[in-house]
XYZ file of C-alpha atoms in Angstrom:
365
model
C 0.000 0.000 0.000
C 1.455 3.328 -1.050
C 1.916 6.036 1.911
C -1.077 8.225 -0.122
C -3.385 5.670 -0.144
C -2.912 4.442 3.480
C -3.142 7.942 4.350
C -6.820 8.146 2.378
C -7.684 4.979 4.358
C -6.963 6.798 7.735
C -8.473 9.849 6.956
C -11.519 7.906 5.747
C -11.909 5.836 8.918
C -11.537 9.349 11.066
C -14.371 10.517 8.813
C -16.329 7.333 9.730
C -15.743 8.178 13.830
C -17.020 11.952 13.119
C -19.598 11.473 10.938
C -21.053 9.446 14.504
C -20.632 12.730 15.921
C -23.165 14.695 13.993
C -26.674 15.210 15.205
C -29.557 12.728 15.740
C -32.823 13.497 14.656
C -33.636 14.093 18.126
C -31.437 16.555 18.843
C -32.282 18.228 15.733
C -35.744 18.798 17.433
C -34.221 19.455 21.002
C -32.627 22.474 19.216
C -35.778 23.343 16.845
C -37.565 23.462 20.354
C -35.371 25.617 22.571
C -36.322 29.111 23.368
C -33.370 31.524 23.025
C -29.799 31.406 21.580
C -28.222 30.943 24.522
C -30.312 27.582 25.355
C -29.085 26.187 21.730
C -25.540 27.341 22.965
C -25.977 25.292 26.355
C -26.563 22.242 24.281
C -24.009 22.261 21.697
C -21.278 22.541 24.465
C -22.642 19.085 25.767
C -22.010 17.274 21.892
C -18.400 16.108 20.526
C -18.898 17.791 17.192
C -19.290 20.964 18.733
C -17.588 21.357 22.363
C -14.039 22.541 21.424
C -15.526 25.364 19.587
C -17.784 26.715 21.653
C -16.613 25.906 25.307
C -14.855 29.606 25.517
C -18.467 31.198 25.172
C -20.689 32.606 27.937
C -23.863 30.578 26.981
C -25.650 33.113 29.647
C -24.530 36.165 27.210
C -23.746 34.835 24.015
C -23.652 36.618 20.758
C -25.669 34.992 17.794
C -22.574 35.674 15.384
C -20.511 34.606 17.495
C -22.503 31.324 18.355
C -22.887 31.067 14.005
C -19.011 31.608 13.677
C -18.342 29.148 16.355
C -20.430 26.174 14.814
C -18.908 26.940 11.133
C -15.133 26.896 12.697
C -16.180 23.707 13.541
C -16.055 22.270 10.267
C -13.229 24.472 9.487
C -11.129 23.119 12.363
C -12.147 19.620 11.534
C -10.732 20.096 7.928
C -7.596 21.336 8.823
C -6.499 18.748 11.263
C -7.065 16.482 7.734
C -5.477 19.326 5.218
C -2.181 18.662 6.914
C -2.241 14.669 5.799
C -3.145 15.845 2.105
C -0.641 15.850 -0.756
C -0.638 16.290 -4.671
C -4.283 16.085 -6.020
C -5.700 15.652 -3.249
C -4.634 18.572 -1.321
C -5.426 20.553 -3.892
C -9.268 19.348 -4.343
C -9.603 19.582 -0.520
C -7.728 23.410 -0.421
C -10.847 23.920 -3.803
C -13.378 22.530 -2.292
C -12.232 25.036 1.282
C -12.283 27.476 -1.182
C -15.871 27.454 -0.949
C -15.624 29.183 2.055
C -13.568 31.879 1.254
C -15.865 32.740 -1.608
C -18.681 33.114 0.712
C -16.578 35.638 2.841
C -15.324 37.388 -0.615
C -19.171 38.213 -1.372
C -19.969 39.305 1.601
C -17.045 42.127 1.592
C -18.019 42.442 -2.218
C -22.212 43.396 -0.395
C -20.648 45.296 2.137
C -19.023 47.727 -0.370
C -22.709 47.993 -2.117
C -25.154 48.534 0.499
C -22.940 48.971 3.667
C -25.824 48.279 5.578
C -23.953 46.870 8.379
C -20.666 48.599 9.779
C -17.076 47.132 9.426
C -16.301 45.410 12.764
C -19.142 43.617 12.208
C -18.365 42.543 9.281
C -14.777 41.560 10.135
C -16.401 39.344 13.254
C -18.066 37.099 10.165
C -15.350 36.479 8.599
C -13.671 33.374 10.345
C -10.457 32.118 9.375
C -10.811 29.533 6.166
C -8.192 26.989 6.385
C -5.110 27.358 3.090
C -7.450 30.893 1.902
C -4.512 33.517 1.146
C -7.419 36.728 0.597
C -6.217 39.498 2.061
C -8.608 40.328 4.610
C -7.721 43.281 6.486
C -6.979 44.800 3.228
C -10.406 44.222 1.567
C -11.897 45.466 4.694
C -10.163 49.085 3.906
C -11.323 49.260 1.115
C -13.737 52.297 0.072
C -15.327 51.262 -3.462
C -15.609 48.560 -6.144
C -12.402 49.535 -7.945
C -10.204 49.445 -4.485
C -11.200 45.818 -3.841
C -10.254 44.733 -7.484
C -7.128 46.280 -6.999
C -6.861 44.295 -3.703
C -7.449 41.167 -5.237
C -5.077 41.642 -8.318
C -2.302 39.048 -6.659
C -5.264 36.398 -6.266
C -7.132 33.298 -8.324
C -10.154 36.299 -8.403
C -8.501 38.816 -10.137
C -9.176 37.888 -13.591
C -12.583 36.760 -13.482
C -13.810 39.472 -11.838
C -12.143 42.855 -13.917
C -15.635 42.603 -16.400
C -17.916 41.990 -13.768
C -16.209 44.833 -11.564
C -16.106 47.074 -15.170
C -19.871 46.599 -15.209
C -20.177 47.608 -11.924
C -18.229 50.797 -11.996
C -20.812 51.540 -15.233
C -23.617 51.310 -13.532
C -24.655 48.067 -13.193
C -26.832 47.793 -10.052
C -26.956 44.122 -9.123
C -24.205 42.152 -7.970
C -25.484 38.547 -9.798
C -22.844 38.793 -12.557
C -19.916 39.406 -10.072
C -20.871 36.469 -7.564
C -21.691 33.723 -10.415
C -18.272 34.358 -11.350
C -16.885 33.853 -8.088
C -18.815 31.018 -7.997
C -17.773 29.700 -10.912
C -14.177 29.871 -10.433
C -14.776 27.925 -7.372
C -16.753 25.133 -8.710
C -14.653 24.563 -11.665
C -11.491 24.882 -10.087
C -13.223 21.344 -8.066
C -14.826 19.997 -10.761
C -11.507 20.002 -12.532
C -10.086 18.663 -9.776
C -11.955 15.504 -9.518
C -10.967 14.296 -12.851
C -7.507 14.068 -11.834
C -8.113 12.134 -9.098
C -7.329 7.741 -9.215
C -10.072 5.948 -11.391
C -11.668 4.556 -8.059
C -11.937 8.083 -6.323
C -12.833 9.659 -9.501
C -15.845 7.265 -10.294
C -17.057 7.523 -7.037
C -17.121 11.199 -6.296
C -17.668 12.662 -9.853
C -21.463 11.814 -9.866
C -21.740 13.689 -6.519
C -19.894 17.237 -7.848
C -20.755 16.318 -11.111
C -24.883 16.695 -9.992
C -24.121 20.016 -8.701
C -22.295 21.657 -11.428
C -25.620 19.873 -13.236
C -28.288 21.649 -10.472
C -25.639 24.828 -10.477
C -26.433 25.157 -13.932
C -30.052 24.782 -13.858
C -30.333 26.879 -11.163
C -28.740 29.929 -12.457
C -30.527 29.229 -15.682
C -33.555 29.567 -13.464
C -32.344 33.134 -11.939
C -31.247 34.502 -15.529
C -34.547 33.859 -17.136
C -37.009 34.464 -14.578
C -35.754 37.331 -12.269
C -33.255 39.048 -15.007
C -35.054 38.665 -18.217
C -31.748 37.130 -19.842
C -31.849 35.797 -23.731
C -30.837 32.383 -23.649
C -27.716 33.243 -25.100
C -26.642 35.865 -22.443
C -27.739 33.243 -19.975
C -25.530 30.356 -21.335
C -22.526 32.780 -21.368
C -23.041 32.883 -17.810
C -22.851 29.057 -17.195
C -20.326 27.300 -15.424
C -17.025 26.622 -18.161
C -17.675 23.021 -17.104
C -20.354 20.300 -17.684
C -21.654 16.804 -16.695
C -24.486 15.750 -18.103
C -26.654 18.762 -18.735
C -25.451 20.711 -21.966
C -26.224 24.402 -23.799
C -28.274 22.316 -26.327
C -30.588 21.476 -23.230
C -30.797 25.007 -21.932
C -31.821 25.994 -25.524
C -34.531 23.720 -25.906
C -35.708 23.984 -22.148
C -35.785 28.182 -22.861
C -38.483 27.792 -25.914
C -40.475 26.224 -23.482
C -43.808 28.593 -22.517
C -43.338 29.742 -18.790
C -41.288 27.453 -16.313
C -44.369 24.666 -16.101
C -43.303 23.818 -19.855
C -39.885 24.031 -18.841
C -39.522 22.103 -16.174
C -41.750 19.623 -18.265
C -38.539 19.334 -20.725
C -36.257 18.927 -17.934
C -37.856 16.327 -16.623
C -37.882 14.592 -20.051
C -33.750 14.428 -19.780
C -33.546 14.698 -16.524
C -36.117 13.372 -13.952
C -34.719 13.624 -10.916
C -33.902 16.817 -11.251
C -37.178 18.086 -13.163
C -38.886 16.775 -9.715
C -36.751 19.311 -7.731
C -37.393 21.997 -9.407
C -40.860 20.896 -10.108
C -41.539 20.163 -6.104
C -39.938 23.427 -4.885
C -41.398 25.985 -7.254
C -44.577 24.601 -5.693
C -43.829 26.153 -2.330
C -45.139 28.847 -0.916
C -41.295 29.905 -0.336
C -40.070 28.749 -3.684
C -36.442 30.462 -3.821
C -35.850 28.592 -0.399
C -37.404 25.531 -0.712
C -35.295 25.392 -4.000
C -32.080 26.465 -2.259
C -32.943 23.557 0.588
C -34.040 20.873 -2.197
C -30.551 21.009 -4.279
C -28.786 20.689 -1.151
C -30.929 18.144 -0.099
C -30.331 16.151 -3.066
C -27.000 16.248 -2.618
C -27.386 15.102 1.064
C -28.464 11.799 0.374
C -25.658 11.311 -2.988
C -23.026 12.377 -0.084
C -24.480 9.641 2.505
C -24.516 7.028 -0.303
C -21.066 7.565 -0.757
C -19.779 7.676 2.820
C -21.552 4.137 3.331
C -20.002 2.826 0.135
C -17.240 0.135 0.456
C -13.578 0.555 1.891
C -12.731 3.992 3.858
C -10.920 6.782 1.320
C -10.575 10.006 0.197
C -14.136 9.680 -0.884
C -15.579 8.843 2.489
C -13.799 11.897 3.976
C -15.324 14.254 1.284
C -18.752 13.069 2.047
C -18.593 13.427 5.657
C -17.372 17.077 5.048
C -20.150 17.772 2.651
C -22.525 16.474 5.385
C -21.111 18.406 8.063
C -21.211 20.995 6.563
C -25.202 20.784 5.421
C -25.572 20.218 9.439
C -23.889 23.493 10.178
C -25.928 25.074 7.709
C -29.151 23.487 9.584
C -28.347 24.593 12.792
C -27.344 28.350 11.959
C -30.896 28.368 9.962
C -32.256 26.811 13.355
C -30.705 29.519 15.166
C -32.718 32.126 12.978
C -35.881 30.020 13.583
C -35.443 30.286 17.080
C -34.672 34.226 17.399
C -37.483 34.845 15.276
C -40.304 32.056 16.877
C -41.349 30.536 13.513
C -43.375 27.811 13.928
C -40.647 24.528 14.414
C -42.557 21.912 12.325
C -42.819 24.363 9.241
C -39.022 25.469 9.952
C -38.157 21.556 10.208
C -39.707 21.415 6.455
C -37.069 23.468 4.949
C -33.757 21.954 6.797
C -31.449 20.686 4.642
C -30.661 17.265 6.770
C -33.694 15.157 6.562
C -35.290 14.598 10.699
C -38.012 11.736 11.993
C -41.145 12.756 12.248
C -43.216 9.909 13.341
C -40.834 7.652 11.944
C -40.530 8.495 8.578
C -38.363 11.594 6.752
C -40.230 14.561 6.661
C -39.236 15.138 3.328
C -38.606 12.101 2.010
Protein backbone atom coordinates (compact mmCIF):
# COMPACT_ATOMS: atom_id res chain seq x y z
CA UNK A 1 0.00 0.00 0.00
CA UNK A 2 1.45 3.33 -1.05
CA UNK A 3 1.92 6.04 1.91
CA UNK A 4 -1.08 8.22 -0.12
CA UNK A 5 -3.38 5.67 -0.14
CA UNK A 6 -2.91 4.44 3.48
CA UNK A 7 -3.14 7.94 4.35
CA UNK A 8 -6.82 8.15 2.38
CA UNK A 9 -7.68 4.98 4.36
CA UNK A 10 -6.96 6.80 7.74
CA UNK A 11 -8.47 9.85 6.96
CA UNK A 12 -11.52 7.91 5.75
CA UNK A 13 -11.91 5.84 8.92
CA UNK A 14 -11.54 9.35 11.07
CA UNK A 15 -14.37 10.52 8.81
CA UNK A 16 -16.33 7.33 9.73
CA UNK A 17 -15.74 8.18 13.83
CA UNK A 18 -17.02 11.95 13.12
CA UNK A 19 -19.60 11.47 10.94
CA UNK A 20 -21.05 9.45 14.50
CA UNK A 21 -20.63 12.73 15.92
CA UNK A 22 -23.16 14.69 13.99
CA UNK A 23 -26.67 15.21 15.21
CA UNK A 24 -29.56 12.73 15.74
CA UNK A 25 -32.82 13.50 14.66
CA UNK A 26 -33.64 14.09 18.13
CA UNK A 27 -31.44 16.55 18.84
CA UNK A 28 -32.28 18.23 15.73
CA UNK A 29 -35.74 18.80 17.43
CA UNK A 30 -34.22 19.46 21.00
CA UNK A 31 -32.63 22.47 19.22
CA UNK A 32 -35.78 23.34 16.84
CA UNK A 33 -37.57 23.46 20.35
CA UNK A 34 -35.37 25.62 22.57
CA UNK A 35 -36.32 29.11 23.37
CA UNK A 36 -33.37 31.52 23.03
CA UNK A 37 -29.80 31.41 21.58
CA UNK A 38 -28.22 30.94 24.52
CA UNK A 39 -30.31 27.58 25.35
CA UNK A 40 -29.09 26.19 21.73
CA UNK A 41 -25.54 27.34 22.96
CA UNK A 42 -25.98 25.29 26.36
CA UNK A 43 -26.56 22.24 24.28
CA UNK A 44 -24.01 22.26 21.70
CA UNK A 45 -21.28 22.54 24.46
CA UNK A 46 -22.64 19.08 25.77
CA UNK A 47 -22.01 17.27 21.89
CA UNK A 48 -18.40 16.11 20.53
CA UNK A 49 -18.90 17.79 17.19
CA UNK A 50 -19.29 20.96 18.73
CA UNK A 51 -17.59 21.36 22.36
CA UNK A 52 -14.04 22.54 21.42
CA UNK A 53 -15.53 25.36 19.59
CA UNK A 54 -17.78 26.72 21.65
CA UNK A 55 -16.61 25.91 25.31
CA UNK A 56 -14.86 29.61 25.52
CA UNK A 57 -18.47 31.20 25.17
CA UNK A 58 -20.69 32.61 27.94
CA UNK A 59 -23.86 30.58 26.98
CA UNK A 60 -25.65 33.11 29.65
CA UNK A 61 -24.53 36.16 27.21
CA UNK A 62 -23.75 34.83 24.02
CA UNK A 63 -23.65 36.62 20.76
CA UNK A 64 -25.67 34.99 17.79
CA UNK A 65 -22.57 35.67 15.38
CA UNK A 66 -20.51 34.61 17.50
CA UNK A 67 -22.50 31.32 18.35
CA UNK A 68 -22.89 31.07 14.00
CA UNK A 69 -19.01 31.61 13.68
CA UNK A 70 -18.34 29.15 16.36
CA UNK A 71 -20.43 26.17 14.81
CA UNK A 72 -18.91 26.94 11.13
CA UNK A 73 -15.13 26.90 12.70
CA UNK A 74 -16.18 23.71 13.54
CA UNK A 75 -16.06 22.27 10.27
CA UNK A 76 -13.23 24.47 9.49
CA UNK A 77 -11.13 23.12 12.36
CA UNK A 78 -12.15 19.62 11.53
CA UNK A 79 -10.73 20.10 7.93
CA UNK A 80 -7.60 21.34 8.82
CA UNK A 81 -6.50 18.75 11.26
CA UNK A 82 -7.07 16.48 7.73
CA UNK A 83 -5.48 19.33 5.22
CA UNK A 84 -2.18 18.66 6.91
CA UNK A 85 -2.24 14.67 5.80
CA UNK A 86 -3.15 15.84 2.10
CA UNK A 87 -0.64 15.85 -0.76
CA UNK A 88 -0.64 16.29 -4.67
CA UNK A 89 -4.28 16.09 -6.02
CA UNK A 90 -5.70 15.65 -3.25
CA UNK A 91 -4.63 18.57 -1.32
CA UNK A 92 -5.43 20.55 -3.89
CA UNK A 93 -9.27 19.35 -4.34
CA UNK A 94 -9.60 19.58 -0.52
CA UNK A 95 -7.73 23.41 -0.42
CA UNK A 96 -10.85 23.92 -3.80
CA UNK A 97 -13.38 22.53 -2.29
CA UNK A 98 -12.23 25.04 1.28
CA UNK A 99 -12.28 27.48 -1.18
CA UNK A 100 -15.87 27.45 -0.95
CA UNK A 101 -15.62 29.18 2.06
CA UNK A 102 -13.57 31.88 1.25
CA UNK A 103 -15.86 32.74 -1.61
CA UNK A 104 -18.68 33.11 0.71
CA UNK A 105 -16.58 35.64 2.84
CA UNK A 106 -15.32 37.39 -0.61
CA UNK A 107 -19.17 38.21 -1.37
CA UNK A 108 -19.97 39.30 1.60
CA UNK A 109 -17.05 42.13 1.59
CA UNK A 110 -18.02 42.44 -2.22
CA UNK A 111 -22.21 43.40 -0.39
CA UNK A 112 -20.65 45.30 2.14
CA UNK A 113 -19.02 47.73 -0.37
CA UNK A 114 -22.71 47.99 -2.12
CA UNK A 115 -25.15 48.53 0.50
CA UNK A 116 -22.94 48.97 3.67
CA UNK A 117 -25.82 48.28 5.58
CA UNK A 118 -23.95 46.87 8.38
CA UNK A 119 -20.67 48.60 9.78
CA UNK A 120 -17.08 47.13 9.43
CA UNK A 121 -16.30 45.41 12.76
CA UNK A 122 -19.14 43.62 12.21
CA UNK A 123 -18.36 42.54 9.28
CA UNK A 124 -14.78 41.56 10.14
CA UNK A 125 -16.40 39.34 13.25
CA UNK A 126 -18.07 37.10 10.16
CA UNK A 127 -15.35 36.48 8.60
CA UNK A 128 -13.67 33.37 10.34
CA UNK A 129 -10.46 32.12 9.37
CA UNK A 130 -10.81 29.53 6.17
CA UNK A 131 -8.19 26.99 6.38
CA UNK A 132 -5.11 27.36 3.09
CA UNK A 133 -7.45 30.89 1.90
CA UNK A 134 -4.51 33.52 1.15
CA UNK A 135 -7.42 36.73 0.60
CA UNK A 136 -6.22 39.50 2.06
CA UNK A 137 -8.61 40.33 4.61
CA UNK A 138 -7.72 43.28 6.49
CA UNK A 139 -6.98 44.80 3.23
CA UNK A 140 -10.41 44.22 1.57
CA UNK A 141 -11.90 45.47 4.69
CA UNK A 142 -10.16 49.09 3.91
CA UNK A 143 -11.32 49.26 1.12
CA UNK A 144 -13.74 52.30 0.07
CA UNK A 145 -15.33 51.26 -3.46
CA UNK A 146 -15.61 48.56 -6.14
CA UNK A 147 -12.40 49.54 -7.94
CA UNK A 148 -10.20 49.44 -4.48
CA UNK A 149 -11.20 45.82 -3.84
CA UNK A 150 -10.25 44.73 -7.48
CA UNK A 151 -7.13 46.28 -7.00
CA UNK A 152 -6.86 44.30 -3.70
CA UNK A 153 -7.45 41.17 -5.24
CA UNK A 154 -5.08 41.64 -8.32
CA UNK A 155 -2.30 39.05 -6.66
CA UNK A 156 -5.26 36.40 -6.27
CA UNK A 157 -7.13 33.30 -8.32
CA UNK A 158 -10.15 36.30 -8.40
CA UNK A 159 -8.50 38.82 -10.14
CA UNK A 160 -9.18 37.89 -13.59
CA UNK A 161 -12.58 36.76 -13.48
CA UNK A 162 -13.81 39.47 -11.84
CA UNK A 163 -12.14 42.86 -13.92
CA UNK A 164 -15.64 42.60 -16.40
CA UNK A 165 -17.92 41.99 -13.77
CA UNK A 166 -16.21 44.83 -11.56
CA UNK A 167 -16.11 47.07 -15.17
CA UNK A 168 -19.87 46.60 -15.21
CA UNK A 169 -20.18 47.61 -11.92
CA UNK A 170 -18.23 50.80 -12.00
CA UNK A 171 -20.81 51.54 -15.23
CA UNK A 172 -23.62 51.31 -13.53
CA UNK A 173 -24.66 48.07 -13.19
CA UNK A 174 -26.83 47.79 -10.05
CA UNK A 175 -26.96 44.12 -9.12
CA UNK A 176 -24.21 42.15 -7.97
CA UNK A 177 -25.48 38.55 -9.80
CA UNK A 178 -22.84 38.79 -12.56
CA UNK A 179 -19.92 39.41 -10.07
CA UNK A 180 -20.87 36.47 -7.56
CA UNK A 181 -21.69 33.72 -10.41
CA UNK A 182 -18.27 34.36 -11.35
CA UNK A 183 -16.89 33.85 -8.09
CA UNK A 184 -18.81 31.02 -8.00
CA UNK A 185 -17.77 29.70 -10.91
CA UNK A 186 -14.18 29.87 -10.43
CA UNK A 187 -14.78 27.93 -7.37
CA UNK A 188 -16.75 25.13 -8.71
CA UNK A 189 -14.65 24.56 -11.66
CA UNK A 190 -11.49 24.88 -10.09
CA UNK A 191 -13.22 21.34 -8.07
CA UNK A 192 -14.83 20.00 -10.76
CA UNK A 193 -11.51 20.00 -12.53
CA UNK A 194 -10.09 18.66 -9.78
CA UNK A 195 -11.95 15.50 -9.52
CA UNK A 196 -10.97 14.30 -12.85
CA UNK A 197 -7.51 14.07 -11.83
CA UNK A 198 -8.11 12.13 -9.10
CA UNK A 199 -7.33 7.74 -9.21
CA UNK A 200 -10.07 5.95 -11.39
CA UNK A 201 -11.67 4.56 -8.06
CA UNK A 202 -11.94 8.08 -6.32
CA UNK A 203 -12.83 9.66 -9.50
CA UNK A 204 -15.84 7.26 -10.29
CA UNK A 205 -17.06 7.52 -7.04
CA UNK A 206 -17.12 11.20 -6.30
CA UNK A 207 -17.67 12.66 -9.85
CA UNK A 208 -21.46 11.81 -9.87
CA UNK A 209 -21.74 13.69 -6.52
CA UNK A 210 -19.89 17.24 -7.85
CA UNK A 211 -20.75 16.32 -11.11
CA UNK A 212 -24.88 16.70 -9.99
CA UNK A 213 -24.12 20.02 -8.70
CA UNK A 214 -22.29 21.66 -11.43
CA UNK A 215 -25.62 19.87 -13.24
CA UNK A 216 -28.29 21.65 -10.47
CA UNK A 217 -25.64 24.83 -10.48
CA UNK A 218 -26.43 25.16 -13.93
CA UNK A 219 -30.05 24.78 -13.86
CA UNK A 220 -30.33 26.88 -11.16
CA UNK A 221 -28.74 29.93 -12.46
CA UNK A 222 -30.53 29.23 -15.68
CA UNK A 223 -33.56 29.57 -13.46
CA UNK A 224 -32.34 33.13 -11.94
CA UNK A 225 -31.25 34.50 -15.53
CA UNK A 226 -34.55 33.86 -17.14
CA UNK A 227 -37.01 34.46 -14.58
CA UNK A 228 -35.75 37.33 -12.27
CA UNK A 229 -33.25 39.05 -15.01
CA UNK A 230 -35.05 38.67 -18.22
CA UNK A 231 -31.75 37.13 -19.84
CA UNK A 232 -31.85 35.80 -23.73
CA UNK A 233 -30.84 32.38 -23.65
CA UNK A 234 -27.72 33.24 -25.10
CA UNK A 235 -26.64 35.87 -22.44
CA UNK A 236 -27.74 33.24 -19.97
CA UNK A 237 -25.53 30.36 -21.33
CA UNK A 238 -22.53 32.78 -21.37
CA UNK A 239 -23.04 32.88 -17.81
CA UNK A 240 -22.85 29.06 -17.20
CA UNK A 241 -20.33 27.30 -15.42
CA UNK A 242 -17.02 26.62 -18.16
CA UNK A 243 -17.67 23.02 -17.10
CA UNK A 244 -20.35 20.30 -17.68
CA UNK A 245 -21.65 16.80 -16.70
CA UNK A 246 -24.49 15.75 -18.10
CA UNK A 247 -26.65 18.76 -18.74
CA UNK A 248 -25.45 20.71 -21.97
CA UNK A 249 -26.22 24.40 -23.80
CA UNK A 250 -28.27 22.32 -26.33
CA UNK A 251 -30.59 21.48 -23.23
CA UNK A 252 -30.80 25.01 -21.93
CA UNK A 253 -31.82 25.99 -25.52
CA UNK A 254 -34.53 23.72 -25.91
CA UNK A 255 -35.71 23.98 -22.15
CA UNK A 256 -35.78 28.18 -22.86
CA UNK A 257 -38.48 27.79 -25.91
CA UNK A 258 -40.48 26.22 -23.48
CA UNK A 259 -43.81 28.59 -22.52
CA UNK A 260 -43.34 29.74 -18.79
CA UNK A 261 -41.29 27.45 -16.31
CA UNK A 262 -44.37 24.67 -16.10
CA UNK A 263 -43.30 23.82 -19.85
CA UNK A 264 -39.89 24.03 -18.84
CA UNK A 265 -39.52 22.10 -16.17
CA UNK A 266 -41.75 19.62 -18.26
CA UNK A 267 -38.54 19.33 -20.73
CA UNK A 268 -36.26 18.93 -17.93
CA UNK A 269 -37.86 16.33 -16.62
CA UNK A 270 -37.88 14.59 -20.05
CA UNK A 271 -33.75 14.43 -19.78
CA UNK A 272 -33.55 14.70 -16.52
CA UNK A 273 -36.12 13.37 -13.95
CA UNK A 274 -34.72 13.62 -10.92
CA UNK A 275 -33.90 16.82 -11.25
CA UNK A 276 -37.18 18.09 -13.16
CA UNK A 277 -38.89 16.78 -9.71
CA UNK A 278 -36.75 19.31 -7.73
CA UNK A 279 -37.39 22.00 -9.41
CA UNK A 280 -40.86 20.90 -10.11
CA UNK A 281 -41.54 20.16 -6.10
CA UNK A 282 -39.94 23.43 -4.89
CA UNK A 283 -41.40 25.99 -7.25
CA UNK A 284 -44.58 24.60 -5.69
CA UNK A 285 -43.83 26.15 -2.33
CA UNK A 286 -45.14 28.85 -0.92
CA UNK A 287 -41.29 29.90 -0.34
CA UNK A 288 -40.07 28.75 -3.68
CA UNK A 289 -36.44 30.46 -3.82
CA UNK A 290 -35.85 28.59 -0.40
CA UNK A 291 -37.40 25.53 -0.71
CA UNK A 292 -35.29 25.39 -4.00
CA UNK A 293 -32.08 26.46 -2.26
CA UNK A 294 -32.94 23.56 0.59
CA UNK A 295 -34.04 20.87 -2.20
CA UNK A 296 -30.55 21.01 -4.28
CA UNK A 297 -28.79 20.69 -1.15
CA UNK A 298 -30.93 18.14 -0.10
CA UNK A 299 -30.33 16.15 -3.07
CA UNK A 300 -27.00 16.25 -2.62
CA UNK A 301 -27.39 15.10 1.06
CA UNK A 302 -28.46 11.80 0.37
CA UNK A 303 -25.66 11.31 -2.99
CA UNK A 304 -23.03 12.38 -0.08
CA UNK A 305 -24.48 9.64 2.51
CA UNK A 306 -24.52 7.03 -0.30
CA UNK A 307 -21.07 7.56 -0.76
CA UNK A 308 -19.78 7.68 2.82
CA UNK A 309 -21.55 4.14 3.33
CA UNK A 310 -20.00 2.83 0.14
CA UNK A 311 -17.24 0.14 0.46
CA UNK A 312 -13.58 0.56 1.89
CA UNK A 313 -12.73 3.99 3.86
CA UNK A 314 -10.92 6.78 1.32
CA UNK A 315 -10.57 10.01 0.20
CA UNK A 316 -14.14 9.68 -0.88
CA UNK A 317 -15.58 8.84 2.49
CA UNK A 318 -13.80 11.90 3.98
CA UNK A 319 -15.32 14.25 1.28
CA UNK A 320 -18.75 13.07 2.05
CA UNK A 321 -18.59 13.43 5.66
CA UNK A 322 -17.37 17.08 5.05
CA UNK A 323 -20.15 17.77 2.65
CA UNK A 324 -22.53 16.47 5.39
CA UNK A 325 -21.11 18.41 8.06
CA UNK A 326 -21.21 20.99 6.56
CA UNK A 327 -25.20 20.78 5.42
CA UNK A 328 -25.57 20.22 9.44
CA UNK A 329 -23.89 23.49 10.18
CA UNK A 330 -25.93 25.07 7.71
CA UNK A 331 -29.15 23.49 9.58
CA UNK A 332 -28.35 24.59 12.79
CA UNK A 333 -27.34 28.35 11.96
CA UNK A 334 -30.90 28.37 9.96
CA UNK A 335 -32.26 26.81 13.36
CA UNK A 336 -30.70 29.52 15.17
CA UNK A 337 -32.72 32.13 12.98
CA UNK A 338 -35.88 30.02 13.58
CA UNK A 339 -35.44 30.29 17.08
CA UNK A 340 -34.67 34.23 17.40
CA UNK A 341 -37.48 34.85 15.28
CA UNK A 342 -40.30 32.06 16.88
CA UNK A 343 -41.35 30.54 13.51
CA UNK A 344 -43.37 27.81 13.93
CA UNK A 345 -40.65 24.53 14.41
CA UNK A 346 -42.56 21.91 12.33
CA UNK A 347 -42.82 24.36 9.24
CA UNK A 348 -39.02 25.47 9.95
CA UNK A 349 -38.16 21.56 10.21
CA UNK A 350 -39.71 21.42 6.46
CA UNK A 351 -37.07 23.47 4.95
CA UNK A 352 -33.76 21.95 6.80
CA UNK A 353 -31.45 20.69 4.64
CA UNK A 354 -30.66 17.27 6.77
CA UNK A 355 -33.69 15.16 6.56
CA UNK A 356 -35.29 14.60 10.70
CA UNK A 357 -38.01 11.74 11.99
CA UNK A 358 -41.14 12.76 12.25
CA UNK A 359 -43.22 9.91 13.34
CA UNK A 360 -40.83 7.65 11.94
CA UNK A 361 -40.53 8.50 8.58
CA UNK A 362 -38.36 11.59 6.75
CA UNK A 363 -40.23 14.56 6.66
CA UNK A 364 -39.24 15.14 3.33
CA UNK A 365 -38.61 12.10 2.01
Amino acid sequence: MSSSTGSATALGVKAHVLYSRLLKSDEYWTLLNSNSTAEIASFLMQTEGYRNQLDMLMKEKVHRIDLENAVRSSVLAEAESFLFYLQGVWRRLFIDWLSWYESEHLKSIFRWIHSRHIDRDTLRKRLFRVPGSQLPYETLLNCRDYKELLEALRDTKYYAVLREPVRRLLNGESSLFSLEMAIDNLSETSLYNDIKMLPADERRLLEPLFGSRVDLLNLYHFHRCMWYYKMTIEETISRMLPVKYRVKAHHLREMAKGNGWEERISIMGEHFPAYGKIFRTALEQEDRELALEMSIKRYHHLKAFAILKNGIPGFHTAMAYFILKDHEVTDIIRMIEDVRYDYDRRSAAQYLIRPILNGGEPTWQ
